């Protein structure tokens, strides 16, 4: 097998590692590409391509994350990862860990960790790498890696998100939510929301914060109904999608361009939290992007229409 073939076989794993460390699709893709360049030009004989490339992409991701953390600390709004519709890496033996670790809630939680803690947590608890491999990847001793994973697990334990284990039940509830949401039925929406459900939005100062900070089933249901009815009235389209391993919705303007993404956290037969991303910089990898501010202005005009 050529180096190119070896790399392409491992590309899904490398992207999945980088995305979980960075929380951004664009930077993860850049880290994977840089890993290929280093692999292609390496003069050494690589006996274990998976270990070698995993270490390379981890080190590159760590370097990027250290500078990214400064930007995120001054972000000014809730910071959410770039939405991912499909995780390219599949491993039936670790499917539960992979699905939970890619959720928006989990990735936001990982922001609390130091870069090294985050990398060790991802490599060990998500992908199951051994301590010797992790030590080689981050340039620390195995003993140091064991200390890092203990600290990371302690930080994560208190806020670790929980999701509906029964995927069929989760999808059925998501389908009911989508139908109620699309029709703007306040009572039907309330029946699906947890009493303390919360909406958070990441507009990055560049997109509307749809319903951000709204708390409680009655408030959230009314806010959503007041949003979706005019959105559909102006020709907007709702597209049901899986977002970061959880049920979600893509919002498209009348031209079919993406203006927002929403992900649902479902547990115990109810929607516990809703996270929306409208920052256009975080949506470009999904396709053509529309102007969410224009959409909001059209919606405001539609609300004043006697036909609405």
Coordinates of C-alpha atoms in Angstrom, one line a residue:
X1 CA 0.0 0.0 0.0
X2 CA 1.4 3.4 -0.9
X3 CA 1.6 6.3 1.5
X4 CA -1.2 8.0 -0.3
X5 CA -3.5 5.0 0.1
X6 CA -2.5 4.6 3.8
X7 CA -3.3 8.2 4.4
X8 CA -6.7 8.1 2.6
X9 CA -7.7 5.1 4.7
X10 CA -6.9 7.0 7.9
X11 CA -8.3 10.4 6.8
X12 CA -11.7 9.9 8.5
X13 CA -10.0 9.1 11.9
X14 CA -7.6 12.0 11.6
X15 CA -10.4 14.5 10.9
X16 CA -12.4 13.1 13.8
X17 CA -9.5 13.5 16.2
X18 CA -8.8 17.1 15.0
X19 CA -12.4 18.1 15.0
X20 CA -12.9 17.0 18.6
X21 CA -9.8 18.8 19.7
X22 CA -10.6 22.0 17.8
X23 CA -14.3 22.1 17.4
X24 CA -14.0 23.6 13.9
X25 CA -14.4 21.9 10.6
X26 CA -12.2 24.3 8.6
X27 CA -9.3 24.1 11.1
X28 CA -9.6 20.3 11.4
X29 CA -9.5 19.9 7.6
X30 CA -6.4 22.1 7.5
X31 CA -4.7 20.0 10.3
X32 CA -5.4 16.9 8.3
X33 CA -4.0 18.4 5.1
X34 CA -0.9 19.5 7.0
X35 CA -0.5 16.0 8.4
X36 CA -0.5 14.6 4.9
X37 CA 2.2 17.0 3.8
X38 CA 4.4 16.0 6.7
X39 CA 3.7 12.3 6.1
X40 CA 4.4 12.6 2.3
X41 CA 7.8 14.4 2.9
X42 CA 8.9 12.3 5.9
X43 CA 12.3 10.6 5.2
X44 CA 11.9 8.1 7.9
X45 CA 10.4 4.6 7.5
X46 CA 7.0 4.7 9.2
X47 CA 6.1 1.2 10.6
X48 CA 2.8 2.2 12.2
X49 CA 1.0 4.8 10.0
X50 CA -2.0 5.1 12.3
X51 CA 0.1 5.9 15.4
X52 CA 2.4 8.2 13.4
X53 CA -0.4 10.2 11.7
X54 CA -2.6 10.4 14.8
X55 CA 0.4 11.9 16.7
X56 CA 1.1 14.4 13.9
X57 CA -2.5 15.6 13.6
X58 CA -2.8 15.8 17.4
X59 CA 0.3 18.0 17.7
X60 CA -0.9 20.3 14.8
X61 CA -4.3 20.6 16.4
X62 CA -2.8 21.5 19.8
X63 CA -0.8 24.3 18.2
X64 CA -3.9 25.6 16.5
X65 CA -6.0 25.3 19.7
X66 CA -3.6 27.3 21.8
X67 CA -4.0 30.3 19.6
X68 CA -7.7 29.7 19.1
X69 CA -8.4 29.8 22.9
X70 CA -7.4 33.4 23.1
X71 CA -10.0 34.3 20.4
X72 CA -12.7 32.3 22.1
X73 CA -12.1 33.9 25.4
X74 CA -13.0 37.3 23.9
X75 CA -15.8 35.9 21.6
X76 CA -18.5 37.9 23.5
X77 CA -21.3 35.3 23.0
X78 CA -21.8 31.6 23.8
X79 CA -19.2 29.8 21.7
X80 CA -20.4 26.7 19.9
X81 CA -18.5 24.4 17.6
X82 CA -18.9 24.5 13.8
X83 CA -21.9 22.3 13.1
X84 CA -21.0 18.9 11.7
X85 CA -23.7 16.9 9.8
X86 CA -21.7 13.7 9.3
X87 CA -18.8 12.2 11.3
X88 CA -16.7 10.5 8.7
X89 CA -15.1 8.0 11.2
X90 CA -17.1 5.0 12.2
X91 CA -16.1 2.4 14.8
X92 CA -18.9 0.0 15.9
X93 CA -16.9 -0.9 19.0
X94 CA -16.8 2.7 20.2
X95 CA -20.0 4.0 18.6
X96 CA -21.5 5.3 21.8
X97 CA -18.3 7.3 22.8
X98 CA -18.0 8.7 19.3
X99 CA -21.6 9.8 19.1
X100 CA -21.7 11.5 22.5
X101 CA -18.3 13.1 22.1
X102 CA -19.3 15.0 18.9
X103 CA -22.4 16.6 20.4
X104 CA -22.4 20.4 20.8
X105 CA -22.9 20.0 24.5
X106 CA -19.8 17.7 24.8
X107 CA -17.6 20.0 22.7
X108 CA -18.6 23.1 24.7
X109 CA -17.8 21.2 27.8
X110 CA -14.3 20.3 26.5
X111 CA -13.6 24.0 26.2
X112 CA -13.1 24.0 30.0
X113 CA -10.0 21.8 29.6
X114 CA -6.5 22.9 28.9
X115 CA -5.3 22.0 25.4
X116 CA -3.2 19.0 26.7
X117 CA -6.1 17.8 28.8
X118 CA -8.5 18.0 25.9
X119 CA -6.1 16.1 23.6
X120 CA -5.5 13.4 26.1
X121 CA -9.2 13.0 26.8
X122 CA -10.0 12.8 23.1
X123 CA -7.3 10.2 22.4
X124 CA -7.9 8.1 25.5
X125 CA -11.6 8.2 26.3
X126 CA -13.1 8.7 22.8
X127 CA -10.7 6.8 20.6
X128 CA -9.2 4.4 23.0
X129 CA -5.5 5.0 22.3
X130 CA -2.9 3.5 24.7
X131 CA -0.9 5.7 27.0
X132 CA 2.3 5.0 25.1
X133 CA 0.7 6.3 21.9
X134 CA -0.7 9.3 23.7
X135 CA 2.6 10.2 25.3
X136 CA 4.3 10.1 21.9
X137 CA 1.6 12.3 20.4
X138 CA 1.8 15.1 23.0
X139 CA 5.4 14.8 23.9
X140 CA 4.8 14.0 27.6
X141 CA 5.6 10.9 29.7
X142 CA 3.0 8.2 30.2
X143 CA 2.9 9.2 33.9
X144 CA 2.1 12.8 32.9
X145 CA -0.6 11.6 30.5
X146 CA -2.3 9.6 33.3
X147 CA -2.3 12.7 35.5
X148 CA -3.8 14.7 32.6
X149 CA -6.6 12.2 32.0
X150 CA -7.5 12.2 35.7
X151 CA -7.8 16.0 35.7
X152 CA -9.7 16.0 32.4
X153 CA -12.2 13.4 33.7
X154 CA -12.7 15.4 36.9
X155 CA -13.5 18.5 34.9
X156 CA -15.8 16.7 32.6
X157 CA -17.6 14.5 35.2
X158 CA -19.8 17.3 36.7
X159 CA -21.1 18.6 33.4
X160 CA -21.0 15.5 31.2
X161 CA -24.1 15.7 29.0
X162 CA -26.5 12.8 28.9
X163 CA -28.6 11.9 25.9
X164 CA -31.6 9.6 25.1
X165 CA -30.0 6.2 24.8
X166 CA -32.8 4.8 22.7
X167 CA -32.1 6.2 19.3
X168 CA -35.5 5.2 17.9
X169 CA -37.3 7.0 20.8
X170 CA -35.1 10.0 20.3
X171 CA -35.8 10.2 16.6
X172 CA -39.6 9.8 17.1
X173 CA -39.6 12.7 19.5
X174 CA -37.5 14.7 17.1
X175 CA -40.0 14.0 14.3
X176 CA -42.9 15.2 16.5
X177 CA -40.9 18.3 17.4
X178 CA -40.2 19.0 13.8
X179 CA -43.9 18.7 12.9
X180 CA -45.0 20.9 15.8
X181 CA -42.2 23.4 15.1
X182 CA -43.0 23.6 11.4
X183 CA -46.7 24.3 12.1
X184 CA -46.0 26.7 15.0
X185 CA -48.3 24.8 17.4
X186 CA -47.5 26.2 20.8
X187 CA -49.3 23.5 22.8
X188 CA -47.7 20.7 20.8
X189 CA -44.3 22.2 21.3
X190 CA -44.8 22.7 25.0
X191 CA -45.6 19.0 25.4
X192 CA -42.2 18.1 24.0
X193 CA -40.1 20.5 26.1
X194 CA -38.6 20.0 29.5
X195 CA -39.8 22.4 32.2
X196 CA -36.5 24.2 32.4
X197 CA -35.5 23.9 28.7
X198 CA -33.1 26.6 27.6
X199 CA -32.2 28.1 24.2
X200 CA -28.7 29.4 23.5
X201 CA -27.4 30.9 20.2
X202 CA -24.1 31.6 18.7
X203 CA -24.3 34.5 16.2
X204 CA -20.7 35.6 16.7
X205 CA -21.8 39.2 16.3
X206 CA -22.5 38.4 12.7
X207 CA -25.9 36.7 12.8
X208 CA -29.1 37.0 14.8
X209 CA -29.2 35.2 18.1
X210 CA -32.5 33.5 17.5
X211 CA -34.2 33.1 20.9
X212 CA -31.0 33.1 22.9
X213 CA -31.4 33.1 26.6
X214 CA -35.1 32.0 26.5
X215 CA -35.8 29.6 29.4
X216 CA -38.9 27.5 30.3
X217 CA -41.2 25.4 28.1
X218 CA -43.9 28.1 27.7
X219 CA -41.5 30.9 26.8
X220 CA -39.5 28.7 24.4
X221 CA -42.7 27.3 22.7
X222 CA -44.1 30.8 22.2
X223 CA -40.8 32.2 21.0
X224 CA -40.4 29.4 18.4
X225 CA -44.0 29.7 17.2
X226 CA -43.5 33.5 16.8
X227 CA -40.3 32.8 14.7
X228 CA -41.2 29.9 12.5
X229 CA -44.5 31.2 11.2
X230 CA -43.1 34.4 9.6
X231 CA -40.0 32.5 8.5
X232 CA -42.1 30.0 6.5
X233 CA -44.4 32.8 5.4
X234 CA -41.5 34.5 3.5
X235 CA -40.5 31.3 1.8
X236 CA -38.0 30.0 4.3
X237 CA -37.4 26.2 4.4
X238 CA -36.8 23.9 7.4
X239 CA -34.7 20.9 6.7
X240 CA -34.5 18.1 9.3
X241 CA -31.0 16.9 9.8
X242 CA -28.7 15.2 12.3
X243 CA -26.4 17.9 13.7
X244 CA -23.3 16.8 15.7
X245 CA -24.8 13.3 16.3
X246 CA -28.1 14.8 17.6
X247 CA -31.4 15.7 16.0
X248 CA -31.4 19.1 14.4
X249 CA -32.7 21.5 11.8
X250 CA -31.1 23.5 9.0
X251 CA -32.8 26.9 8.2
X252 CA -32.7 27.9 4.5
X253 CA -33.7 31.2 3.1
X254 CA -36.1 31.4 0.1
X255 CA -33.1 31.0 -2.3
X256 CA -32.1 27.8 -0.5
X257 CA -29.1 29.3 1.3
X258 CA -28.3 28.4 4.8
X259 CA -29.0 31.0 7.5
X260 CA -28.9 28.9 10.7
X261 CA -28.6 25.5 12.3
X262 CA -30.3 24.2 15.4
X263 CA -29.4 21.1 17.5
X264 CA -31.6 19.4 20.1
X265 CA -30.5 17.7 23.4
X266 CA -33.0 15.0 24.2
X267 CA -33.2 13.0 27.4
X268 CA -36.0 11.2 29.3
X269 CA -38.5 11.8 26.5
X270 CA -38.1 15.6 26.5
X271 CA -36.0 18.3 24.8
X272 CA -33.7 19.6 27.5
X273 CA -31.7 22.2 25.6
X274 CA -31.6 23.8 22.1
X275 CA -28.5 25.3 20.6
X276 CA -28.5 27.4 17.5
X277 CA -25.7 28.7 15.3
X278 CA -26.2 31.6 12.9
X279 CA -22.6 32.9 12.7
X280 CA -22.0 32.7 8.9
X281 CA -18.3 32.0 9.4
X282 CA -19.3 28.7 11.1
X283 CA -21.7 27.6 8.4
X284 CA -19.7 28.0 5.1
X285 CA -18.7 24.3 5.0
X286 CA -22.3 23.3 4.8
X287 CA -23.0 25.1 1.5
X288 CA -24.0 28.6 0.2
X289 CA -24.8 31.0 3.0
X290 CA -27.6 33.5 3.0
X291 CA -28.0 36.8 4.9
X292 CA -29.7 36.0 8.1
X293 CA -30.2 39.7 8.9
X294 CA -32.1 40.2 5.7
X295 CA -34.2 37.2 6.6
X296 CA -35.0 38.7 10.0
X297 CA -36.0 42.0 8.4
X298 CA -38.3 40.2 6.0
X299 CA -39.8 38.3 8.9
X300 CA -40.4 41.5 10.8
X301 CA -42.3 42.9 7.8
X302 CA -44.2 39.7 7.5
X303 CA -45.3 39.9 11.2
X304 CA -47.0 43.2 10.3
X305 CA -48.9 41.6 7.4
X306 CA -52.7 41.1 8.0
X307 CA -52.4 37.8 6.2
X308 CA -50.1 36.3 8.8

